[in-house]
PDB file of C-alpha atoms in Angstrom:
ATOM      1  CA  MET A  39     -12.575 -10.413 -13.569  1.00 58.00           C
ATOM      2  CA  SER A  40     -11.964 -12.070 -10.251  1.00 77.00           C
ATOM      3  CA  ILE A  41     -14.272 -13.552  -7.896  1.00 82.00           C
ATOM      4  CA  LEU A  42     -13.274 -11.472  -5.278  1.00 85.00           C
ATOM      5  CA  ALA A  43     -14.780  -8.555  -6.662  1.00 83.00           C
ATOM      6  CA  GLY A  44     -18.418  -9.575  -5.405  1.00 87.00           C
ATOM      7  CA  PHE A  45     -17.048 -10.481  -1.716  1.00 91.00           C
ATOM      8  CA  THR A  46     -18.366  -8.354   1.269  1.00 93.00           C
ATOM      9  CA  THR A  47     -15.975  -6.519   3.245  1.00 93.00           C
ATOM     10  CA  THR A  48     -16.734  -9.048   6.254  1.00 95.00           C
ATOM     11  CA  GLN A  49     -15.505 -12.118   3.595  1.00 94.00           C
ATOM     12  CA  ILE A  50     -12.429  -9.903   2.709  1.00 93.00           C
ATOM     13  CA  GLN A  51     -11.381 -10.004   6.213  1.00 94.00           C
ATOM     14  CA  GLY A  52     -12.276 -13.579   6.806  1.00 94.00           C
ATOM     15  CA  LEU A  53      -9.590 -14.341   4.151  1.00 94.00           C
ATOM     16  CA  THR A  54      -6.373 -16.295   5.519  1.00 95.00           C
ATOM     17  CA  THR A  55      -3.118 -14.698   5.415  1.00 94.00           C
ATOM     18  CA  THR A  56      -2.341 -17.945   2.856  1.00 95.00           C
ATOM     19  CA  THR A  57      -4.955 -16.690   0.280  1.00 94.00           C
ATOM     20  CA  ILE A  58      -3.763 -13.259   0.445  1.00 94.00           C
ATOM     21  CA  ALA A  59      -0.197 -14.223  -0.328  1.00 92.00           C
ATOM     22  CA  VAL A  60      -1.732 -16.246  -3.657  1.00 94.00           C
ATOM     23  CA  LEU A  61      -4.050 -13.114  -5.172  1.00 94.00           C
ATOM     24  CA  THR A  62      -3.024 -12.384  -8.442  1.00 94.00           C
ATOM     25  CA  THR A  63      -2.345  -8.539  -9.784  1.00 93.00           C
ATOM     26  CA  THR A  64      -5.665  -9.058 -11.479  1.00 93.00           C
ATOM     27  CA  ASP A  65      -7.634 -10.127  -8.163  1.00 93.00           C
ATOM     28  CA  MET A  66      -5.485  -6.863  -6.601  1.00 94.00           C
ATOM     29  CA  ARG A  67      -7.073  -4.359  -9.226  1.00 93.00           C
ATOM     30  CA  ALA A  68     -10.297  -5.726  -8.884  1.00 92.00           C
ATOM     31  CA  LEU A  69     -10.791  -5.199  -5.451  1.00 94.00           C
ATOM     32  CA  ALA A  70     -12.612  -2.358  -4.410  1.00 93.00           C
ATOM     33  CA  SER A  71     -11.454   0.758  -2.369  1.00 92.00           C
ATOM     34  CA  THR A  72     -13.624  -0.558   0.555  1.00 94.00           C
ATOM     35  CA  GLN A  73     -12.841  -3.728   0.348  1.00 94.00           C
ATOM     36  CA  LEU A  74      -8.744  -2.944   0.523  1.00 92.00           C
ATOM     37  CA  ALA A  75      -9.834  -0.504   3.724  1.00 92.00           C
ATOM     38  CA  ALA A  76     -11.614  -3.862   5.095  1.00 94.00           C
ATOM     39  CA  LEU A  77      -7.495  -5.190   5.032  1.00 94.00           C
ATOM     40  CA  THR A  78      -6.250  -6.159   8.530  1.00 94.00           C
ATOM     41  CA  THR A  79      -2.949  -5.271   9.139  1.00 93.00           C
ATOM     42  CA  THR A  80      -2.161  -9.008   9.027  1.00 95.00           C
ATOM     43  CA  GLN A  81      -3.130  -9.694   5.694  1.00 95.00           C
ATOM     44  CA  VAL A  82      -1.549  -6.232   4.183  1.00 94.00           C
ATOM     45  CA  ALA A  83       1.643  -7.560   6.113  1.00 94.00           C
ATOM     46  CA  ALA A  84       1.138 -10.738   3.846  1.00 95.00           C
ATOM     47  CA  LEU A  85       0.960  -8.981   0.493  1.00 95.00           C
ATOM     48  CA  SER A  86       4.076  -9.062  -1.907  1.00 94.00           C
ATOM     49  CA  SER A  87       5.458  -6.099  -3.967  1.00 91.00           C
ATOM     50  CA  THR A  88       4.266  -7.354  -6.837  1.00 92.00           C
ATOM     51  CA  GLN A  89       0.244  -7.133  -5.535  1.00 94.00           C
ATOM     52  CA  LEU A  90       0.843  -4.116  -3.848  1.00 92.00           C
ATOM     53  CA  ALA A  91       1.809  -2.541  -7.090  1.00 90.00           C
ATOM     54  CA  ALA A  92      -0.804  -3.773  -8.913  1.00 92.00           C
ATOM     55  CA  LEU A  93      -2.799  -1.180  -6.910  1.00 92.00           C
ATOM     56  CA  THR A  94      -4.244   1.781  -8.825  1.00 91.00           C
ATOM     57  CA  SER A  95      -3.918   5.218  -6.956  1.00 88.00           C
ATOM     58  CA  THR A  96      -7.355   5.385  -5.817  1.00 89.00           C
ATOM     59  CA  GLN A  97      -7.192   1.819  -4.109  1.00 91.00           C
ATOM     60  CA  MET A  98      -3.868   3.327  -2.670  1.00 90.00           C
ATOM     61  CA  ALA A  99      -5.643   6.252  -0.882  1.00 89.00           C
ATOM     62  CA  ALA A 100      -7.839   3.610   0.383  1.00 91.00           C
ATOM     63  CA  LEU A 101      -5.516   1.758   2.647  1.00 91.00           C
ATOM     64  CA  GLU A 102      -5.309   2.730   6.492  1.00 91.00           C
ATOM     65  CA  THR A 103      -2.058   4.427   7.935  1.00 91.00           C
ATOM     66  CA  THR A 104      -2.141   1.234  10.288  1.00 91.00           C
ATOM     67  CA  ASP A 105      -2.003  -0.800   7.703  1.00 91.00           C
ATOM     68  CA  LEU A 106       1.503   1.654   5.749  1.00 91.00           C
ATOM     69  CA  GLY A 107       2.697   0.901   9.070  1.00 90.00           C
ATOM     70  CA  VAL A 108       3.479  -2.852   8.967  1.00 92.00           C
ATOM     71  CA  LEU A 109       5.090  -3.001   5.179  1.00 93.00           C
ATOM     72  CA  SER A 110       8.409  -3.952   5.316  1.00 92.00           C
ATOM     73  CA  THR A 111      10.814  -2.109   2.753  1.00 90.00           C
ATOM     74  CA  THR A 112      10.903  -4.510   0.480  1.00 90.00           C
ATOM     75  CA  GLN A 113       7.118  -4.159  -0.180  1.00 91.00           C
ATOM     76  CA  ILE A 114       7.451  -0.094  -0.392  1.00 90.00           C
ATOM     77  CA  ARG A 115      10.698  -0.825  -2.727  1.00 88.00           C
ATOM     78  CA  GLY A 116       7.581  -2.543  -5.052  1.00 88.00           C
ATOM     79  CA  PHE A 117       5.716   0.801  -5.182  1.00 88.00           C
ATOM     80  CA  GLY A 118       5.901   2.542  -8.681  1.00 85.00           C
ATOM     81  CA  SER A 119       4.712   5.927  -9.390  1.00 78.00           C
ATOM     82  CA  THR A 120       1.108   5.592  -9.455  1.00 77.00           C
ATOM     83  CA  GLN A 121       1.341   4.119  -5.872  1.00 84.00           C
ATOM     84  CA  LEU A 122       3.401   6.921  -4.245  1.00 87.00           C
ATOM     85  CA  VAL A 123       1.061   9.412  -5.677  1.00 86.00           C
ATOM     86  CA  GLY A 124      -1.999   7.486  -4.888  1.00 88.00           C
ATOM     87  CA  LEU A 125      -0.511   8.285  -0.989  1.00 90.00           C
ATOM     88  CA  THR A 126      -2.368  10.951   0.946  1.00 92.00           C
ATOM     89  CA  THR A 127      -0.065  13.157   3.238  1.00 91.00           C
ATOM     90  CA  THR A 128      -1.540  11.698   5.946  1.00 92.00           C
ATOM     91  CA  GLN A 129      -0.369   8.239   4.800  1.00 92.00           C
ATOM     92  CA  LEU A 130       3.030   9.400   3.998  1.00 91.00           C
ATOM     93  CA  GLY A 131       3.180  11.090   7.525  1.00 89.00           C
ATOM     94  CA  ALA A 132       1.980   7.569   9.137  1.00 90.00           C
ATOM     95  CA  LEU A 133       5.843   6.229   7.614  1.00 91.00           C
ATOM     96  CA  THR A 134       8.639   5.268   9.510  1.00 91.00           C
ATOM     97  CA  THR A 135      12.148   7.115   8.489  1.00 91.00           C
ATOM     98  CA  THR A 136      13.097   3.253   7.511  1.00 91.00           C
ATOM     99  CA  GLN A 137      10.291   2.939   5.636  1.00 91.00           C
ATOM    100  CA  ILE A 138      10.832   6.300   3.920  1.00 91.00           C
ATOM    101  CA  GLY A 139      14.698   5.328   3.633  1.00 88.00           C
ATOM    102  CA  GLY A 140      13.844   2.066   1.295  1.00 87.00           C
ATOM    103  CA  PHE A 141      12.482   4.534  -1.332  1.00 88.00           C
ATOM    104  CA  SER A 142      14.535   4.511  -4.280  1.00 87.00           C
ATOM    105  CA  SER A 143      15.682   7.657  -5.904  1.00 86.00           C
ATOM    106  CA  THR A 144      13.038   7.222  -8.638  1.00 88.00           C
ATOM    107  CA  GLN A 145      10.410   6.583  -6.105  1.00 88.00           C
ATOM    108  CA  ALA A 146      11.604   9.900  -3.911  1.00 88.00           C
ATOM    109  CA  GLY A 147      11.671  12.050  -7.083  1.00 88.00           C
ATOM    110  CA  GLY A 148       8.128  11.047  -8.319  1.00 88.00           C
ATOM    111  CA  LEU A 149       6.863  12.611  -5.091  1.00 90.00           C
ATOM    112  CA  THR A 150       4.302  15.486  -5.584  1.00 92.00           C
ATOM    113  CA  THR A 151       5.776  18.653  -4.255  1.00 93.00           C
ATOM    114  CA  THR A 152       2.514  18.191  -1.645  1.00 93.00           C
ATOM    115  CA  GLN A 153       3.680  14.948  -0.804  1.00 92.00           C
ATOM    116  CA  VAL A 154       7.364  16.435  -0.120  1.00 91.00           C
ATOM    117  CA  ALA A 155       6.343  19.013   1.882  1.00 92.00           C
ATOM    118  CA  ALA A 156       4.180  17.241   4.400  1.00 91.00           C
ATOM    119  CA  LEU A 157       7.342  14.961   5.331  1.00 91.00           C
ATOM    120  CA  THR A 158       8.967  15.705   8.346  1.00 91.00           C
ATOM    121  CA  THR A 159      12.462  16.625   9.070  1.00 90.00           C
ATOM    122  CA  THR A 160      12.902  13.508  10.266  1.00 89.00           C
ATOM    123  CA  GLN A 161      11.447  11.651   7.273  1.00 89.00           C
ATOM    124  CA  LEU A 162      13.217  13.552   4.946  1.00 86.00           C
ATOM    125  CA  ALA A 163      16.772  12.812   6.710  1.00 85.00           C
ATOM    126  CA  GLY A 164      15.851   9.059   6.178  1.00 82.00           C
ATOM    127  CA  LEU A 165      15.537   9.531   2.651  1.00 81.00           C
ATOM    128  CA  GLY A 166      19.206   9.896   2.508  1.00 71.00           C
ATOM    129  CA  THR A 167      21.374  11.060  -0.566  1.00 61.00           C
TER     130      THR A 167
END
């Protein structure tokens, strides 16, 4: 169990990016959805692809669309099928063509039909071949 589980959302927002960068996958899994939603865009940008890959689908759904907008293609490539399926259609809609273009064929193939239907034609074009 991670000590972070007992932190308030205000305490979570007070973590520096240096602290955020050293959170373990256990720490990431221990965060409640409200704690994840409280992360600032700067904090989310500091997360590694390994940290993001540790999140559950429920946790993924808690991320703000503005937070997803700061993720690099490297961070997005770290998402497994569990993480991508956890994204709402609104969250997917917030991803840029470049971010969508960073999906691997496995990631793209793991999207649900509802998620694919929610993608814009520009986003679909970003998937490439």
